[in-house]
Coordinates of C-alpha atoms in Angstrom, one line a residue:
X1 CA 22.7 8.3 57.7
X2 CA 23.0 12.2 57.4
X3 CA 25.4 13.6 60.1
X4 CA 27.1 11.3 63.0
X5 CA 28.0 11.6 65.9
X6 CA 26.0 14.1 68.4
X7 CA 24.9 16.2 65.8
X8 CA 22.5 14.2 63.9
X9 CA 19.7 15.2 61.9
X10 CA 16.1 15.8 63.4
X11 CA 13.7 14.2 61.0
X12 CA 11.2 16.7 58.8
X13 CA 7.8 16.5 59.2
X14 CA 7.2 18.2 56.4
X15 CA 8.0 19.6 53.2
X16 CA 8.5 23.0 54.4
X17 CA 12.0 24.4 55.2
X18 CA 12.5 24.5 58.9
X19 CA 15.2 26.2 61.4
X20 CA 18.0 24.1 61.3
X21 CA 19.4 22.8 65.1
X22 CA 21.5 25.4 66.7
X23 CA 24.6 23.3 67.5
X24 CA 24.9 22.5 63.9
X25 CA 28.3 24.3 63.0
X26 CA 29.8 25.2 59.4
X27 CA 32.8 25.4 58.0
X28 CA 33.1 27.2 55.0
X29 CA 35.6 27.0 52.4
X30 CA 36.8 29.5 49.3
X31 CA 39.8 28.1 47.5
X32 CA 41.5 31.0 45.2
X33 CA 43.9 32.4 43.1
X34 CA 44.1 35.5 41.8
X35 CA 40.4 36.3 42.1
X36 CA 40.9 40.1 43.4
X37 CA 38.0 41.2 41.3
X38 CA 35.8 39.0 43.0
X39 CA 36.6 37.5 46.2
X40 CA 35.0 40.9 47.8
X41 CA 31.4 40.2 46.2
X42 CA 31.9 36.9 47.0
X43 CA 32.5 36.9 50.9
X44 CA 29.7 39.8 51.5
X45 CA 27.0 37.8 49.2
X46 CA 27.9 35.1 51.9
X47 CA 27.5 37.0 54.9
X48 CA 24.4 38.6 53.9
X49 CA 23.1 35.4 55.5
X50 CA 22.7 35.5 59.2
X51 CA 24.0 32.3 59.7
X52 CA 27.2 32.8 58.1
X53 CA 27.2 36.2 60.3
X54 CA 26.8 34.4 63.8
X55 CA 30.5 33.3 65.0
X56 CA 29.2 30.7 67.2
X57 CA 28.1 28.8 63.7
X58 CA 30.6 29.4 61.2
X59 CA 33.7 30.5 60.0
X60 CA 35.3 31.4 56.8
X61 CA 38.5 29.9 55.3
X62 CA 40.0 31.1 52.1
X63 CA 42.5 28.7 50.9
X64 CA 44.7 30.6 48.3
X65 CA 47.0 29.1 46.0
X66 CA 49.6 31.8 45.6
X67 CA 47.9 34.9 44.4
X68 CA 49.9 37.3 42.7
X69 CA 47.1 40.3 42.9
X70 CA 45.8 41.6 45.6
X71 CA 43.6 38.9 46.3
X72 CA 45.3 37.9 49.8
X73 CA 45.5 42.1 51.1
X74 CA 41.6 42.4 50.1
X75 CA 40.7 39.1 52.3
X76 CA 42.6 40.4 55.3
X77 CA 41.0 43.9 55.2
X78 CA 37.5 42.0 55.0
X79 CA 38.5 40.2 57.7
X80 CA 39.3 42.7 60.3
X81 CA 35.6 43.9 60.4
X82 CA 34.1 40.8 59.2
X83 CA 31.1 39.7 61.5
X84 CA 32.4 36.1 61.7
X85 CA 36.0 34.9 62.0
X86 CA 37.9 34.6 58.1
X87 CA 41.1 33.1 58.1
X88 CA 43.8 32.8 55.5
X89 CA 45.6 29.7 54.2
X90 CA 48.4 29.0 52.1
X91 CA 47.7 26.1 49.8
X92 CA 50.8 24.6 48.3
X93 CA 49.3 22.5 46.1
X94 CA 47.2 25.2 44.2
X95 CA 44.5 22.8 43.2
X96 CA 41.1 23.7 44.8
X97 CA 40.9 19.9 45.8
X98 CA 44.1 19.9 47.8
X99 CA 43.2 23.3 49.1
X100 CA 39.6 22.4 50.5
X101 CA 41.5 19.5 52.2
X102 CA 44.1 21.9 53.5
X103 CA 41.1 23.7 55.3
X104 CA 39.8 21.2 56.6
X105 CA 42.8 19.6 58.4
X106 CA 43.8 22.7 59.6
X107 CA 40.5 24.9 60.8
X108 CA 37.6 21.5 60.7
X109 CA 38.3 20.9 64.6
X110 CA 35.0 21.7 65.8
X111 CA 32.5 21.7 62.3
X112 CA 29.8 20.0 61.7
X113 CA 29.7 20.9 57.7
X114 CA 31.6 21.4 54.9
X115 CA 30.2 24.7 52.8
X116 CA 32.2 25.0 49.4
X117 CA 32.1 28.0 47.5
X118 CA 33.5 29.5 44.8
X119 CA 35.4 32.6 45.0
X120 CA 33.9 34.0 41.1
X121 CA 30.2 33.4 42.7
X122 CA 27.8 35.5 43.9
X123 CA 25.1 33.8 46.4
X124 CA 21.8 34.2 47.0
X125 CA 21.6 35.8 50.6
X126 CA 20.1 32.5 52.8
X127 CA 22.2 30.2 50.7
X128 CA 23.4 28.6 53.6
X129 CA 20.2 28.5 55.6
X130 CA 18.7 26.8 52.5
X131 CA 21.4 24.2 52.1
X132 CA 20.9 23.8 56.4
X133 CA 16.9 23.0 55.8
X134 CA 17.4 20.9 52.5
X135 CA 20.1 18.9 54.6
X136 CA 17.4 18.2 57.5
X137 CA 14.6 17.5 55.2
X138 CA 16.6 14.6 53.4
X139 CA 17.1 12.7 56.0
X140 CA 19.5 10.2 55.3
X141 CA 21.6 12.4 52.4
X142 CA 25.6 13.2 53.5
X143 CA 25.7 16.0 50.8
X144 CA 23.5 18.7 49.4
X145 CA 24.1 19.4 46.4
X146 CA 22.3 22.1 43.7
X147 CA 21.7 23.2 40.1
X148 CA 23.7 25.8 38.3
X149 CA 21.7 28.4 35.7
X150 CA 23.8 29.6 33.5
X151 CA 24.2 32.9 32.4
X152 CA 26.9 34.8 29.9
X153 CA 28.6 38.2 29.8
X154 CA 29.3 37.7 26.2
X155 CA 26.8 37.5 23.4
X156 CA 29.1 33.8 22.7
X157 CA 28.8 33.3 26.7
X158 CA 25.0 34.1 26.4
X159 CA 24.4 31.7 23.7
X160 CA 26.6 28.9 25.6
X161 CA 24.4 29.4 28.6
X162 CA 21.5 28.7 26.8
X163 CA 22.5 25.5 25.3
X164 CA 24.2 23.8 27.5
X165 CA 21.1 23.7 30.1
X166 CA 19.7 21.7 27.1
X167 CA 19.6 18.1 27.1
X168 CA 21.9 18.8 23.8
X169 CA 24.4 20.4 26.2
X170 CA 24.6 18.7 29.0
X171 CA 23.0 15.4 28.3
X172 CA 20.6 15.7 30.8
X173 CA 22.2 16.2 34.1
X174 CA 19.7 17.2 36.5
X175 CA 22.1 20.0 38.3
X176 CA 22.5 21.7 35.1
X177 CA 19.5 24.1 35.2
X178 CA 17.0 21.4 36.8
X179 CA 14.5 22.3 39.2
X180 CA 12.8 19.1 40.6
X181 CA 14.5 17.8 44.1
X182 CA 15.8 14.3 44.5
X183 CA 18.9 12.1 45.0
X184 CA 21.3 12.3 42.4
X185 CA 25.0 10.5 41.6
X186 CA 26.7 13.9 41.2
X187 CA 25.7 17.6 41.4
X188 CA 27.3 20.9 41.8
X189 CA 28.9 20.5 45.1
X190 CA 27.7 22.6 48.0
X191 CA 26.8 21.2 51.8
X192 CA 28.6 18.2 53.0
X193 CA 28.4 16.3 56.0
X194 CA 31.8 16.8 57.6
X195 CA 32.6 12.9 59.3
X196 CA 31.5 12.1 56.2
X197 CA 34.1 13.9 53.8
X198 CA 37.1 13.0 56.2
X199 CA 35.4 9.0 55.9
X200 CA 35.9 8.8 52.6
X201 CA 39.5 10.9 52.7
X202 CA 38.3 13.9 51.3
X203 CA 38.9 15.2 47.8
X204 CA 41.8 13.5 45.5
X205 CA 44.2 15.9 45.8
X206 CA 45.8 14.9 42.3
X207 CA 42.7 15.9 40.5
X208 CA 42.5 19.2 38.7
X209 CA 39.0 18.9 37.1
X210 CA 36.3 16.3 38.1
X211 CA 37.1 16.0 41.7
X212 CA 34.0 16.8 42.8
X213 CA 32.1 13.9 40.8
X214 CA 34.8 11.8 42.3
X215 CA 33.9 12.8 45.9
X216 CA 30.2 12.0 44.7
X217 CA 31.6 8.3 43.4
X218 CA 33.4 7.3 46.9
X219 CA 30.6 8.8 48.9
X220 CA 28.2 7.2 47.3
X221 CA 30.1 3.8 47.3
X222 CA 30.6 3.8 51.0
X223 CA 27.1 3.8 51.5
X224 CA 26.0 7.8 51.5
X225 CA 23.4 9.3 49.3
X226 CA 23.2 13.6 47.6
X227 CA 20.4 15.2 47.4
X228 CA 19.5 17.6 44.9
X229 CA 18.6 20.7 46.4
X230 CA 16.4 22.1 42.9
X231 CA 15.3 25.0 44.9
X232 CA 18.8 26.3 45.6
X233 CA 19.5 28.0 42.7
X234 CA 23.2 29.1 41.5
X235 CA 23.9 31.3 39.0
X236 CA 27.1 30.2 36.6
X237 CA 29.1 32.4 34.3
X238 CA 29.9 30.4 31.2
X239 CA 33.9 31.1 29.2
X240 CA 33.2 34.0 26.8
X241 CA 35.0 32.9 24.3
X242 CA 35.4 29.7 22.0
X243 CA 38.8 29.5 23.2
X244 CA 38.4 29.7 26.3
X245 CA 35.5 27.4 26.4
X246 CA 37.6 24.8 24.8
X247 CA 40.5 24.9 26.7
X248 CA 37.9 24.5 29.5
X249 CA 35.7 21.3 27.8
X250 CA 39.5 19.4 27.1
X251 CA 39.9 19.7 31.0
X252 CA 36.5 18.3 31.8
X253 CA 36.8 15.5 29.6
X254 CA 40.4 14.8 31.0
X255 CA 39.1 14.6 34.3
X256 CA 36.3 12.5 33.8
X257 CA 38.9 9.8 32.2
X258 CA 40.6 10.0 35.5
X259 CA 38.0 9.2 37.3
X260 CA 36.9 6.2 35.3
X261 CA 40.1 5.2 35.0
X262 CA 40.4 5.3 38.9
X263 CA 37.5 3.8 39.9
X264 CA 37.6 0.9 36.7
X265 CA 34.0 2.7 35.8
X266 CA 31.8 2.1 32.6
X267 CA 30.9 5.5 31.7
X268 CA 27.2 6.4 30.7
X269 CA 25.7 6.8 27.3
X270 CA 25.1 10.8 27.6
X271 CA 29.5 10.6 28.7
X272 CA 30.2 8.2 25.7
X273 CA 28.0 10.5 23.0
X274 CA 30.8 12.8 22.4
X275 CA 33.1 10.6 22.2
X276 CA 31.3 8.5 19.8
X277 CA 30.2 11.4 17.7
X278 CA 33.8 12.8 17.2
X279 CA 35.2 8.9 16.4
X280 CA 32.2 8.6 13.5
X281 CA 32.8 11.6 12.3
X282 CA 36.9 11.3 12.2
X283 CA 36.1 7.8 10.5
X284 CA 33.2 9.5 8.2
X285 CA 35.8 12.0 6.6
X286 CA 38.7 9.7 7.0
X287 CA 36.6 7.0 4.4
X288 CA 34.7 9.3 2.3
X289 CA 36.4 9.6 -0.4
X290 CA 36.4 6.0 -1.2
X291 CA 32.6 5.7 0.0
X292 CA 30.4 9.1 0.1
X293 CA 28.1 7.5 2.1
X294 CA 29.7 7.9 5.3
X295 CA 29.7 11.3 5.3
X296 CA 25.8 10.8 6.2
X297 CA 27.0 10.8 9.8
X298 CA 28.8 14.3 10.0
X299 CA 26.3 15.7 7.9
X300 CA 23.3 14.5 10.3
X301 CA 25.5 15.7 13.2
X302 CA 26.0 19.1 11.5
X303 CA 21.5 19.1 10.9
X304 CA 20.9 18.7 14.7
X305 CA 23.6 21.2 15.2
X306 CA 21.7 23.2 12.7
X307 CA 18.3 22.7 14.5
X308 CA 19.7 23.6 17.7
X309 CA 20.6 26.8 16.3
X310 CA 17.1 27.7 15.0
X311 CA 15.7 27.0 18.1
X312 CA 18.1 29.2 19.7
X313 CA 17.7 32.3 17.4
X314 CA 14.5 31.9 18.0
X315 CA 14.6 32.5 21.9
X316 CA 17.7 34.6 22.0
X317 CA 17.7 36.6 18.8
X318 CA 20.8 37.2 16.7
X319 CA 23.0 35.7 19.6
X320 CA 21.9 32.8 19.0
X321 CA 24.1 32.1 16.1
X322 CA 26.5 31.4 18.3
X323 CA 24.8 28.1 20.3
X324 CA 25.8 26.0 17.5
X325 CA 29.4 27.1 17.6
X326 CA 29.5 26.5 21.5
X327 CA 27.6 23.0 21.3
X328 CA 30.4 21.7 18.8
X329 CA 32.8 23.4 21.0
X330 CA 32.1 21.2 24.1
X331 CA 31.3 18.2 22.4
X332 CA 34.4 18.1 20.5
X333 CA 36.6 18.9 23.4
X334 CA 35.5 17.4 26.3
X335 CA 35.9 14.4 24.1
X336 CA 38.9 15.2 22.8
X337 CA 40.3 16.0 26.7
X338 CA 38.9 11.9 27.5
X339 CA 39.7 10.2 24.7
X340 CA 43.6 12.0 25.3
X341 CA 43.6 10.8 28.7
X342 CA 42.5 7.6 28.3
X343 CA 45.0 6.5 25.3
X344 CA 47.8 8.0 27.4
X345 CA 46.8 5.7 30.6
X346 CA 46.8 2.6 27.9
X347 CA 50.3 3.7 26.6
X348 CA 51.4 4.0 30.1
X349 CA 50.1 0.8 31.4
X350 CA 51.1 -0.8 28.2
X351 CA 55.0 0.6 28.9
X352 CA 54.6 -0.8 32.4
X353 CA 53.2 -3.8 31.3
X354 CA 56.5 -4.4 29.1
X355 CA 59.0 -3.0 31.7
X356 CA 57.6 -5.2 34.1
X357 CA 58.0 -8.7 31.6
X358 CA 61.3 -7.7 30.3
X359 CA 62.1 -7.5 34.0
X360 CA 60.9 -10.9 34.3
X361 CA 63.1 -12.6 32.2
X362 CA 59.6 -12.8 29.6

């Protein structure tokens, strides 16, 4: 597989990274809104990479959703001595799926890739020459994908970090602070072979959160395969508040549902844990009072929670405190944000169902 059409991979004959061909062009694409504190770190962390310099290979597109700041006048300064060209585009739609796709309609003619980036990152300076070598050496992957690290500016954010790179946090998923290579289902979205996104119709447009595991789903159902790239390394700012990590967790878990209700999917075990924790537990309290016993269940949860917070004191000092907080904070809403989701799809479908039988004469 890998890229169609005249610009087709060269096979690796070896594990080391290697120039990538020089007709090979990228598009790269920064949706924002209202990111005038840090679209400027953004674009010159991209451009400190040579590739991203050379006009002939790429070009820039930030896709902005209606800034209010002075996100839009800061791009267009950039842009007049910027090395490569950097155009501006309205997005309508706001969403950083609909806004990607915008891009790509408008400024793809002529691209071979797809780079997404986000406009509150700063990236390592050949992070596009990495992605271009990981993309040759797996031959037959469409996308490149790569871990996150995460890191806090809080001593809650710090904390958060930690544990959700833990298989406590983030059930395991190899792009949350993994380092071994490989084909995954779903990663933190990066490269992309461009036929290949405008195949499969690019991102779903109607989703807010999740749209990238979504992309990963249809890809990967139309016969493509992600690689991995555990070498690229992103850094990640976690929410630096409970709040704000909530609100953040509901949305995840809400997206998710959409895309399980979309594609009729059976969700994993490590997707289903949450949920299955917070139902226990609601039942737990709900029945203790008639029979103690179940309050076993919360009171095991709140041990492991417990343990998780030793462990954590123990690497980041008094911060640490705070890992315990943050792990109940995303399990709870992330399954909250699902389980929300999914009953309001079933009362919807339910309604229809009805509508559509009394319709019917039934």
């Amino acid at each position: 597989m890998g890229s169609s059409g005249q610009n087709g991979k060269e096979g690796a004959t070896s594990a080391s990274p290697v120039s990538a061909p020089k007709d090979l062009r990228i598009l790269v694409v920064i949706p924002t809104l209202n990111e005038a504190k840090a679209i400027l770190p953004c674009l010159e962390s991209l451009l400190r990479d040579p590739l991203l310099r050379d006009p002939a290979r790429s070009s820039l597109v930030v896709a902005d959703g209606g800034s209010t700041d002075e996100t839009v006048a800061i791009v267009q300064r950039f842009a007049e001595t910027a090395p490569c060209p950097i155009h501006m585009l309205h997005n309508p739609e706001l969403l950083q799926s609909a806004a990607v796709n915008r891009a790509v309609v408008n400024h793809g003619e002529g691209f071979d890739l797809l780079l997404r980036c986000d406009a509150h990152a700063i990236y390592p300076a050949d992070y596009a020459t990495a992605l271009l070598a990981a993309f040759r050496l797996a031959e037959d992957a469409v996308s490149v994908v790569v871990a996150m690290d995460s890191q806090g500016t809080s001593s809650f954010g710090r904390a958060a970090a930690w544990v959700v790179d833990t298989p406590f946090g983030s059930g395991g998923a190899a792009h949350r602070g993994g380092r071994a290579s490989g084909y995954v289902d779903h990663g933190h979205h990066a490269l992309m072979d461009l036929n290949w996104f405008r195949k499969v119709g690019g991102y779903d447009a109607a989703f807010s959160h999740n749209e990238d595991a979504e992309l990963d789903w249809r890809l990967r159902a139309a016969g493509g395969r992600i690689w991995l790239a555990g070498d690229v390394r992103l850094g990640y700012v976690m929410r630096s508040t409970p709040a704000a990590l909530w609100r953040q967790y509901q949305n995840y878990g809400a997206g998710r549902a959409a895309t399980l209700i979309k594609h009729r999917m059976r969700p994993r075990l490590r997707q289903m844990a949450p949920v299955l924790n917070l139902v226990l537990c609601v039942i737990a309290l709900a029945i203790a009072p008639v029979w103690p016993v179940a309050l076993l269940w919360p009171l095991l949860y709140l041990a492991a929670v417990l343990a998780v917070t030793v462990v954590a004191c123990l690497r980041l000092g008094a911060i640490g405190v705070w890992s315990g907080v943050a792990l109940v904070v995303m399990h709870m809403a992330w399954a909250i944000g699902l389980l929300r989701r999914m009953i309001g799809f079933g009362l919807r479908s339910a309604s229809g169902q009805t509508s559509r039988t009394q319709r019917d004469g039934g």
